[in-house]
Amino acid sequence: MVFILLNCKTYDEATGTNAVSIAKACRDVSESSGLEIAVAPQFPDLFRVASAVKVPVFAQHVDGSGAGSYTGSIYVKGIKEAGAVGSLINHSEKRLTLAEIEKSLSVLQENKMRSVICTNNVATTAAAAALFPDYVAIEPPELIGSGIAVSTANPKIISDSVDAVKKINKKTVVLCGAGISKGEDLKAALELGAGGVLLASGIIKSKDPKAALEGLVSLI
Ligand code: G3P
């Protein structure tokens, strides 16, 4: 099944009650298209979104630290009880060490939650796949927020990532992100072997996020 994950980041347009509106757009377009569309709100909005809207909710990050004296950490039990079904790990805007990536992944797996490890090139994508996450999301940082879709600007990074992951494990699904906003971008990503996309500004900062999402899925 095609998987689309919309990252709210800390955009004002997706903060607080705006995050609920964005989530409702994801739910509505998921229902009309039959595609899985999930949303990753900020931590303070996880419970608000998960309790108000029937949509898969992901955290933007989770720490590997468990219960105890870890001030400021994001505890996996906290995001799970807030209603998250999974989390991003190692987003380019929240980079972790390899040891931290592995620990964050293991706490998600221990809690039967879905994991998306973000990577920046084919080598890191292959390395991430060796940890057996549910997804790896390849995102060239220089294209993030650019409006220039990775699936057209750098298609080889997607196809090479898909090939690299397949050689390591057949379970992990490759997503791609950076600059994705239109139907052609998603169609091209799927044709290159990706199982879906991770995106943000093309939808969140559009005048009508629901219409933008409908446009994104219109060619599938
Ligand atoms: O998490 C997805 C994000 O990094 C991509 O950003 O704004 O280019 O869709 P954007």
Coordinates of N, CA and C and ligand atoms in Angstrom, one line a residue:
M1 N 0.9 -1.2 0.0 CA 0.0 0.0 0.0 C 0.9 1.2 0.0
V2 N 0.6 2.2 -0.8 CA 1.3 3.5 -0.9 C 1.2 4.2 0.5
F3 N 2.3 4.7 1.0 CA 2.3 5.3 2.3 C 2.7 6.8 2.1
I4 N 1.9 7.7 2.6 CA 2.3 9.1 2.5 C 2.3 9.6 3.9
L5 N 3.4 10.3 4.3 CA 3.6 10.8 5.7 C 3.8 12.3 5.6
L6 N 2.9 13.0 6.2 CA 3.0 14.5 6.1 C 3.6 15.0 7.4
N7 N 4.7 15.6 7.3 CA 5.5 16.1 8.5 C 5.1 17.6 8.8
C8 N 4.5 17.8 9.9 CA 4.1 19.2 10.3 C 5.2 20.1 10.6
K9 N 6.4 19.5 11.0 CA 7.6 20.3 11.4 C 7.1 21.3 12.5
T10 N 7.6 22.5 12.5 CA 7.0 23.5 13.4 C 6.4 24.7 12.7
Y11 N 5.8 24.3 11.5 CA 5.1 25.4 10.8 C 3.9 25.9 11.5
D12 N 3.7 27.2 11.6 CA 2.5 27.8 12.2 C 1.3 27.2 11.7
E13 N 1.3 26.9 10.3 CA 0.1 26.4 9.6 C -0.3 25.0 10.1
A14 N 0.6 24.4 10.9 CA 0.3 23.0 11.4 C 0.6 22.9 12.9
T15 N 0.3 24.0 13.6 CA 0.6 24.1 15.1 C -0.8 24.2 15.8
G16 N -0.9 23.5 16.9 CA -2.1 23.6 17.7 C -3.3 23.2 17.0
T17 N -4.4 24.0 17.0 CA -5.6 23.6 16.3 C -5.4 23.4 14.8
N18 N -4.4 24.1 14.3 CA -4.1 24.0 12.8 C -3.7 22.6 12.5
A19 N -3.0 21.9 13.5 CA -2.6 20.5 13.3 C -3.8 19.6 13.1
V20 N -4.9 19.9 13.8 CA -6.1 19.1 13.7 C -6.7 19.3 12.3
S21 N -6.7 20.5 11.9 CA -7.3 20.7 10.5 C -6.5 20.0 9.4
I22 N -5.1 20.0 9.6 CA -4.3 19.3 8.6 C -4.6 17.8 8.7
A23 N -4.7 17.3 9.9 CA -5.0 15.9 10.1 C -6.3 15.5 9.5
K24 N -7.3 16.3 9.6 CA -8.6 16.1 9.0 C -8.5 16.0 7.5
A25 N -7.7 16.9 6.9 CA -7.4 16.8 5.5 C -6.8 15.5 5.1
C26 N -5.8 15.0 5.9 CA -5.2 13.7 5.6 C -6.2 12.6 5.7
R27 N -7.0 12.6 6.7 CA -8.1 11.6 6.9 C -9.0 11.6 5.7
D28 N -9.5 12.8 5.3 CA -10.5 12.8 4.2 C -9.9 12.4 2.9
V29 N -8.7 12.8 2.6 CA -8.1 12.4 1.3 C -7.7 10.9 1.3
S30 N -7.3 10.4 2.5 CA -7.0 9.0 2.6 C -8.3 8.2 2.3
E31 N -9.4 8.6 2.9 CA -10.7 7.9 2.7 C -11.1 7.9 1.2
S32 N -10.9 9.1 0.6 CA -11.4 9.2 -0.8 C -10.4 8.5 -1.8
S33 N -9.1 8.4 -1.4 CA -8.2 7.9 -2.4 C -7.8 6.4 -2.1
G34 N -8.1 6.0 -0.8 CA -7.7 4.6 -0.5 C -6.3 4.4 -0.2
L35 N -5.5 5.5 -0.2 CA -4.1 5.5 0.2 C -3.9 5.8 1.7
E36 N -2.9 5.2 2.3 CA -2.6 5.6 3.7 C -1.9 6.9 3.8
I37 N -2.5 7.8 4.4 CA -1.9 9.2 4.6 C -1.8 9.4 6.1
A38 N -0.6 9.6 6.6 CA -0.4 9.7 8.1 C 0.1 11.2 8.3
V39 N 0.1 11.6 9.6 CA 0.5 12.9 9.9 C 1.5 12.9 11.1
A40 N 2.5 13.8 11.0 CA 3.5 13.9 12.1 C 3.4 15.3 12.7
P41 N 2.6 15.5 13.7 CA 2.5 16.8 14.4 C 3.6 17.0 15.4
Q42 N 3.7 18.2 15.9 CA 4.7 18.4 17.0 C 4.2 17.7 18.3
F43 N 5.2 17.4 19.2 CA 4.9 16.7 20.4 C 3.6 17.2 21.2
P44 N 3.6 18.5 21.4 CA 2.4 19.0 22.2 C 1.1 18.8 21.5
D45 N 1.1 18.5 20.2 CA -0.2 18.3 19.5 C -0.5 16.8 19.2
L46 N 0.4 15.9 19.7 CA 0.1 14.5 19.4 C -1.2 14.0 19.9
F47 N -1.5 14.3 21.2 CA -2.7 13.8 21.8 C -3.9 14.5 21.2
R48 N -3.8 15.8 21.0 CA -4.9 16.6 20.5 C -5.3 16.0 19.1
V49 N -4.3 15.7 18.3 CA -4.6 15.2 16.9 C -5.1 13.8 17.0
A50 N -4.5 12.9 17.7 CA -4.8 11.5 17.7 C -6.2 11.3 18.4
S51 N -6.6 12.2 19.3 CA -7.9 12.0 19.9 C -9.0 12.7 19.1
A52 N -8.7 13.6 18.2 CA -9.7 14.3 17.5 C -10.0 13.7 16.1
V53 N -8.9 13.0 15.5 CA -9.0 12.6 14.1 C -8.6 11.2 14.0
K54 N -9.4 10.4 13.2 CA -9.0 9.0 12.9 C -8.0 9.0 11.8
V55 N -6.7 9.1 12.2 CA -5.7 9.2 11.2 C -4.4 8.6 11.8
P56 N -3.5 7.9 11.1 CA -2.3 7.4 11.8 C -1.4 8.6 12.1
V57 N -1.0 8.7 13.4 CA -0.2 9.8 13.9 C 1.2 9.3 14.2
F58 N 2.2 10.0 13.7 CA 3.6 9.7 14.0 C 4.2 10.8 14.8
A59 N 5.2 10.5 15.6 CA 6.0 11.5 16.3 C 7.1 12.0 15.3
Q60 N 7.6 13.2 15.5 CA 8.7 13.6 14.6 C 10.1 13.1 15.1
H61 N 10.1 12.5 16.3 CA 11.4 12.0 16.9 C 11.0 11.2 18.2
V62 N 11.8 10.3 18.5 CA 11.7 9.6 19.8 C 13.1 9.3 20.4
D63 N 13.3 9.4 21.7 CA 14.6 9.1 22.2 C 14.6 7.6 22.7
G64 N 15.8 7.1 22.7 CA 15.9 5.7 23.1 C 16.0 5.5 24.7
S65 N 16.0 6.6 25.4 CA 16.0 6.5 26.8 C 14.7 6.0 27.3
G66 N 14.7 5.3 28.4 CA 13.5 4.7 28.9 C 12.9 5.6 30.0
A67 N 12.2 5.0 31.0 CA 11.6 5.7 32.1 C 12.8 6.1 33.0
G68 N 12.6 7.3 33.7 CA 13.6 7.7 34.7 C 14.0 9.1 34.6
S69 N 15.2 9.4 34.9 CA 15.7 10.8 35.0 C 16.3 11.2 33.7
Y70 N 15.5 11.5 32.7 CA 15.9 11.9 31.4 C 15.2 13.2 31.0
T71 N 15.5 14.3 31.7 CA 14.8 15.5 31.5 C 14.8 16.0 30.0
G72 N 13.7 16.3 29.5 CA 13.6 16.8 28.1 C 13.6 15.8 27.1
S73 N 13.8 14.5 27.5 CA 13.8 13.4 26.5 C 12.3 13.1 26.0
I74 N 12.2 12.5 24.9 CA 10.9 12.0 24.4 C 10.8 10.5 24.6
Y75 N 10.0 10.1 25.6 CA 9.9 8.7 26.1 C 8.9 8.0 25.2
V76 N 9.3 6.8 24.7 CA 8.4 6.1 23.7 C 7.0 5.8 24.3
K77 N 7.0 5.6 25.6 CA 5.6 5.3 26.3 C 4.8 6.5 26.2
G78 N 5.4 7.7 26.3 CA 4.6 8.9 26.3 C 4.0 9.2 25.0
I79 N 4.8 8.9 23.9 CA 4.2 9.2 22.6 C 3.1 8.1 22.2
K80 N 3.4 6.9 22.7 CA 2.4 5.8 22.4 C 1.1 6.1 23.1
E81 N 1.2 6.5 24.4 CA -0.1 6.8 25.1 C -0.8 8.0 24.6
A82 N 0.0 8.9 24.0 CA -0.6 10.1 23.3 C -1.3 9.7 22.1
G83 N -1.1 8.5 21.6 CA -1.8 8.1 20.4 C -1.0 7.9 19.1
A84 N 0.4 8.1 19.3 CA 1.2 7.8 18.1 C 1.3 6.3 17.8
V85 N 1.4 6.0 16.5 CA 1.6 4.6 16.1 C 3.0 4.4 15.6
G86 N 3.8 5.5 15.5 CA 5.2 5.3 15.1 C 5.9 6.7 15.2
S87 N 7.1 6.7 14.7 CA 7.9 7.9 14.8 C 9.0 8.0 13.7
L88 N 9.3 9.2 13.3 CA 10.5 9.5 12.5 C 11.7 9.3 13.4
I89 N 12.8 9.0 12.8 CA 14.1 8.9 13.5 C 15.1 9.5 12.6
N90 N 16.0 10.4 13.2 CA 17.1 10.9 12.4 C 16.7 11.8 11.3
H91 N 15.6 12.6 11.4 CA 15.3 13.5 10.3 C 16.5 14.5 10.2
S92 N 16.7 15.0 8.9 CA 17.9 15.9 8.7 C 17.8 17.1 9.6
E93 N 16.7 17.4 10.1 CA 16.6 18.6 11.1 C 16.7 18.1 12.5
K94 N 16.9 16.8 12.7 CA 17.1 16.3 14.1 C 18.0 15.1 14.0
R95 N 19.2 15.4 13.5 CA 20.2 14.3 13.3 C 20.7 13.6 14.6
L96 N 20.8 12.3 14.5 CA 21.3 11.5 15.7 C 22.6 10.8 15.3
T97 N 23.2 10.2 16.4 CA 24.4 9.3 16.1 C 23.8 8.0 15.8
L98 N 24.7 7.1 15.2 CA 24.3 5.8 14.9 C 23.8 5.0 16.1
A99 N 24.4 5.2 17.2 CA 24.0 4.5 18.5 C 22.6 5.0 18.9
E100 N 22.4 6.3 18.7 CA 21.0 6.9 19.1 C 20.0 6.4 18.1
I101 N 20.3 6.3 16.9 CA 19.3 5.8 15.9 C 18.9 4.3 16.2
E102 N 19.9 3.5 16.5 CA 19.7 2.1 16.9 C 18.8 2.0 18.1
K103 N 19.1 2.9 19.1 CA 18.3 2.8 20.4 C 16.9 3.3 20.2
S104 N 16.7 4.4 19.4 CA 15.3 4.9 19.1 C 14.5 3.8 18.4
L105 N 15.2 3.2 17.4 CA 14.5 2.1 16.6 C 14.1 1.0 17.6
S106 N 15.0 0.6 18.5 CA 14.7 -0.6 19.3 C 13.5 -0.3 20.2
V107 N 13.4 0.9 20.8 CA 12.3 1.2 21.7 C 11.0 1.2 20.9
L108 N 11.0 1.6 19.6 CA 9.8 1.6 18.8 C 9.4 0.1 18.5
Q109 N 10.4 -0.7 18.2 CA 10.1 -2.1 17.9 C 9.6 -2.8 19.1
E110 N 10.2 -2.5 20.3 CA 9.8 -3.2 21.5 C 8.3 -2.8 21.8
N111 N 7.9 -1.6 21.4 CA 6.5 -1.2 21.6 C 5.6 -1.4 20.4
K112 N 6.1 -2.2 19.5 CA 5.3 -2.6 18.3 C 4.8 -1.3 17.6
M113 N 5.7 -0.3 17.5 CA 5.4 0.9 16.8 C 6.2 1.0 15.5
R114 N 5.6 1.8 14.5 CA 6.2 1.8 13.2 C 7.4 2.8 13.2
S115 N 8.4 2.5 12.4 CA 9.7 3.3 12.4 C 10.0 3.8 11.0
V116 N 10.4 5.1 11.0 CA 10.9 5.7 9.7 C 12.2 6.3 9.9
I117 N 13.3 5.7 9.5 CA 14.6 6.3 9.6 C 14.9 7.1 8.4
C118 N 15.2 8.4 8.7 CA 15.5 9.4 7.6 C 17.0 9.3 7.3
T119 N 17.3 9.4 5.9 CA 18.7 9.3 5.5 C 18.9 10.4 4.4
N120 N 20.2 10.6 4.1 CA 20.5 11.7 3.2 C 21.2 11.2 1.9
N121 N 21.6 10.0 1.8 CA 22.2 9.5 0.5 C 22.1 7.9 0.5
V122 N 22.6 7.3 -0.6 CA 22.4 5.9 -0.7 C 23.1 5.1 0.3
A123 N 24.3 5.6 0.7 CA 25.1 4.8 1.7 C 24.4 4.8 3.0
T124 N 23.9 5.9 3.5 CA 23.2 5.9 4.8 C 21.9 5.2 4.7
T125 N 21.3 5.2 3.5 CA 20.1 4.4 3.3 C 20.3 2.9 3.5
A126 N 21.4 2.5 2.9 CA 21.8 1.0 3.0 C 22.1 0.7 4.5
A127 N 22.8 1.6 5.1 CA 23.2 1.4 6.5 C 21.9 1.3 7.4
A128 N 21.0 2.2 7.2 CA 19.7 2.2 7.9 C 18.9 0.9 7.7
A129 N 18.9 0.5 6.5 CA 18.2 -0.8 6.1 C 18.7 -2.0 6.9
A130 N 20.0 -1.9 7.2 CA 20.6 -3.1 8.0 C 20.0 -3.2 9.4
L131 N 19.3 -2.1 9.8 CA 18.7 -2.1 11.2 C 17.3 -2.6 11.1
F132 N 16.8 -2.9 9.9 CA 15.4 -3.4 9.7 C 14.3 -2.5 10.2
P133 N 14.3 -1.2 9.9 CA 13.1 -0.4 10.2 C 12.0 -0.7 9.3
D134 N 10.8 -0.2 9.6 CA 9.7 -0.4 8.7 C 9.9 0.4 7.4
Y135 N 10.5 1.6 7.5 CA 10.7 2.5 6.4 C 12.1 3.2 6.5
V136 N 12.7 3.4 5.4 CA 13.8 4.4 5.3 C 13.3 5.5 4.4
A137 N 13.5 6.8 4.8 CA 13.1 7.9 4.0 C 14.3 8.7 3.5
I138 N 14.6 8.5 2.2 CA 15.8 9.2 1.6 C 15.4 10.6 1.2
E139 N 16.1 11.6 1.8 CA 15.8 13.0 1.6 C 17.1 13.8 1.4
P140 N 17.5 14.2 0.2 CA 18.6 15.0 0.0 C 18.4 16.4 0.7
P141 N 19.1 16.7 1.7 CA 18.8 17.9 2.5 C 18.8 19.2 1.7
E142 N 19.6 19.3 0.6 CA 19.6 20.5 -0.2 C 18.3 20.8 -0.9
L143 N 17.5 19.7 -1.0 CA 16.2 19.9 -1.7 C 15.0 20.1 -0.8
I144 N 15.2 19.9 0.5 CA 14.2 20.0 1.5 C 13.7 21.5 1.5
G145 N 12.4 21.6 1.4 CA 11.8 23.0 1.4 C 12.0 23.8 0.1
S146 N 12.6 23.1 -0.8 CA 13.0 23.9 -2.1 C 11.8 24.0 -3.1
G147 N 10.9 23.0 -3.0 CA 9.8 23.0 -4.0 C 10.3 22.3 -5.2
I148 N 11.6 21.8 -5.2 CA 12.1 21.1 -6.4 C 12.1 19.6 -6.0
A149 N 11.3 18.8 -6.6 CA 11.0 17.4 -6.1 C 12.2 16.5 -6.4
V150 N 12.6 15.8 -5.4 CA 13.7 14.8 -5.5 C 13.4 13.8 -6.6
S151 N 12.2 13.5 -6.9 CA 11.9 12.5 -7.9 C 12.1 13.0 -9.3
T152 N 12.2 14.3 -9.4 CA 12.6 14.8 -10.8 C 14.0 15.4 -10.7
A153 N 14.4 16.0 -9.6 CA 15.8 16.6 -9.6 C 16.9 15.5 -9.4
N154 N 16.6 14.4 -8.7 CA 17.6 13.4 -8.5 C 17.0 12.0 -8.4
P155 N 16.4 11.6 -9.5 CA 15.7 10.3 -9.5 C 16.6 9.1 -9.2
K156 N 17.9 9.2 -9.6 CA 18.8 8.1 -9.4 C 19.0 7.8 -7.9
I157 N 19.0 8.8 -7.0 CA 19.2 8.6 -5.6 C 18.0 7.7 -5.1
I158 N 16.9 7.8 -5.7 CA 15.7 7.0 -5.2 C 15.9 5.6 -5.7
S159 N 16.1 5.4 -7.0 CA 16.3 4.1 -7.6 C 17.5 3.3 -7.0
D160 N 18.6 4.0 -6.8 CA 19.8 3.4 -6.2 C 19.5 3.0 -4.7
S161 N 18.7 3.9 -4.1 CA 18.4 3.5 -2.7 C 17.5 2.3 -2.6
V162 N 16.5 2.2 -3.5 CA 15.6 1.0 -3.6 C 16.4 -0.2 -3.8
D163 N 17.4 -0.1 -4.8 CA 18.2 -1.3 -5.1 C 19.1 -1.7 -3.9
A164 N 19.6 -0.7 -3.2 CA 20.5 -0.9 -2.1 C 19.8 -1.6 -1.0
V165 N 18.5 -1.1 -0.7 CA 17.7 -1.7 0.4 C 17.3 -3.1 0.1
K166 N 16.9 -3.3 -1.2 CA 16.5 -4.7 -1.6 C 17.6 -5.7 -1.3
K167 N 18.9 -5.3 -1.5 CA 20.0 -6.2 -1.4 C 20.2 -6.6 0.1
I168 N 19.7 -5.7 1.0 CA 19.9 -5.9 2.4 C 18.7 -6.6 3.1
N169 N 17.5 -6.0 2.8 CA 16.4 -6.7 3.4 C 15.1 -6.3 2.6
K170 N 14.3 -7.3 2.5 CA 13.1 -7.2 1.6 C 11.9 -6.5 2.4
K171 N 12.1 -6.4 3.7 CA 11.0 -5.9 4.6 C 10.9 -4.4 4.5
T172 N 12.0 -3.7 4.6 CA 12.0 -2.2 4.7 C 11.5 -1.6 3.4
V173 N 10.6 -0.7 3.6 CA 10.0 0.1 2.4 C 10.8 1.4 2.3
V174 N 11.1 1.8 1.1 CA 11.8 3.1 0.8 C 10.8 4.1 0.6
L175 N 10.9 5.2 1.3 CA 10.1 6.4 1.0 C 11.1 7.4 0.5
C176 N 10.6 8.5 -0.2 CA 11.5 9.5 -0.6 C 10.8 10.9 -0.2
G177 N 11.7 11.9 0.0 CA 11.1 13.2 0.4 C 12.1 14.3 -0.1
A178 N 11.5 15.5 0.0 CA 12.2 16.8 -0.3 C 11.6 17.3 -1.6
G179 N 10.9 18.4 -1.4 CA 10.3 19.1 -2.6 C 9.1 18.5 -3.2
I180 N 8.6 17.4 -2.6 CA 7.5 16.7 -3.1 C 6.2 17.5 -2.9
S181 N 5.4 17.7 -4.0 CA 4.2 18.5 -3.7 C 3.1 18.1 -4.7
K182 N 3.4 17.6 -5.9 CA 2.4 17.5 -7.0 C 2.2 16.0 -7.3
G183 N 1.1 15.7 -8.0 CA 0.8 14.4 -8.4 C 1.9 13.7 -9.2
E184 N 2.5 14.5 -10.1 CA 3.6 14.0 -10.9 C 4.8 13.6 -10.0
D185 N 5.0 14.3 -8.9 CA 6.1 14.0 -8.0 C 5.9 12.6 -7.4
L186 N 4.7 12.4 -6.9 CA 4.4 11.1 -6.2 C 4.4 9.9 -7.3
K187 N 3.9 10.2 -8.4 CA 3.8 9.2 -9.5 C 5.3 8.8 -9.9
A188 N 6.1 9.8 -10.0 CA 7.5 9.5 -10.4 C 8.2 8.7 -9.3
A189 N 8.0 9.1 -8.1 CA 8.6 8.4 -6.9 C 8.2 6.9 -6.9
L190 N 6.9 6.6 -7.2 CA 6.5 5.2 -7.2 C 7.0 4.5 -8.3
E191 N 7.1 5.1 -9.5 CA 7.7 4.5 -10.7 C 9.2 4.2 -10.5
L192 N 9.8 4.9 -9.6 CA 11.3 4.7 -9.3 C 11.5 3.6 -8.3
G193 N 10.3 3.1 -7.7 CA 10.4 2.0 -6.8 C 10.2 2.3 -5.4
A194 N 9.9 3.6 -5.1 CA 9.6 4.0 -3.7 C 8.2 3.5 -3.4
G195 N 8.0 3.3 -2.0 CA 6.7 2.8 -1.6 C 5.8 3.9 -1.1
G196 N 6.3 5.2 -1.2 CA 5.6 6.3 -0.8 C 6.5 7.5 -0.6
V197 N 5.9 8.6 0.0 CA 6.7 9.8 0.2 C 6.5 10.4 1.6
L198 N 7.6 11.2 2.0 CA 7.6 12.0 3.2 C 7.6 13.4 2.8
L199 N 6.7 14.2 3.2 CA 6.6 15.6 2.7 C 6.1 16.6 3.7
A200 N 6.3 17.9 3.4 CA 5.9 18.9 4.4 C 5.4 20.2 3.7
S201 N 6.3 21.0 3.3 CA 5.9 22.4 2.9 C 4.9 22.5 1.7
G202 N 5.1 21.6 0.8 CA 4.2 21.6 -0.4 C 2.8 21.5 -0.1
I203 N 2.5 20.8 1.1 CA 1.1 20.7 1.5 C 0.8 21.7 2.6
I204 N 1.6 21.7 3.7 CA 1.4 22.5 4.9 C 1.3 24.0 4.5
K205 N 2.1 24.4 3.6 CA 2.2 25.9 3.4 C 1.3 26.3 2.1
S206 N 0.5 25.3 1.7 CA -0.3 25.6 0.5 C -1.6 26.4 1.0
K207 N -2.2 27.1 0.1 CA -3.4 27.8 0.5 C -4.6 26.9 0.9
D208 N -4.6 25.7 0.3 CA -5.7 24.7 0.7 C -5.0 23.4 0.8
P209 N -4.6 23.0 2.0 CA -3.9 21.7 2.2 C -4.7 20.5 1.7
K210 N -6.0 20.5 1.9 CA -6.8 19.4 1.4 C -6.7 19.3 -0.1
A211 N -6.9 20.4 -0.8 CA -6.8 20.4 -2.3 C -5.4 20.0 -2.7
A212 N -4.4 20.4 -2.0 CA -3.0 20.1 -2.3 C -2.8 18.6 -2.2
L213 N -3.4 18.0 -1.1 CA -3.3 16.5 -1.0 C -4.0 15.8 -2.1
E214 N -5.2 16.3 -2.4 CA -6.0 15.7 -3.5 C -5.2 15.7 -4.8
G215 N -4.5 16.8 -5.1 CA -3.6 16.9 -6.2 C -2.5 15.9 -6.2
L216 N -1.9 15.8 -5.0 CA -0.8 14.8 -4.8 C -1.2 13.4 -5.2
V217 N -2.4 13.0 -4.9 CA -2.8 11.6 -5.1 C -3.6 11.4 -6.4
S218 N -3.7 12.5 -7.2 CA -4.7 12.5 -8.3 C -4.2 11.6 -9.5
L219 N -2.9 11.2 -9.5 CA -2.4 10.4 -10.6 C -2.2 9.0 -10.2
I220 N -2.6 8.6 -9.0 CA -2.4 7.3 -8.5 C -3.6 6.4 -8.7
Ligands
G3P1 O1 10.1 15.5 6.5 C1 9.9 15.8 5.2 C2 10.6 17.0 4.8 O2 11.9 17.0 5.3 C3 10.5 17.4 3.4 O3 10.3 18.8 3.3 O4 9.1 20.8 2.7 O5 10.6 19.6 1.1 O6 8.4 18.6 1.7 P1 9.6 19.5 2.1

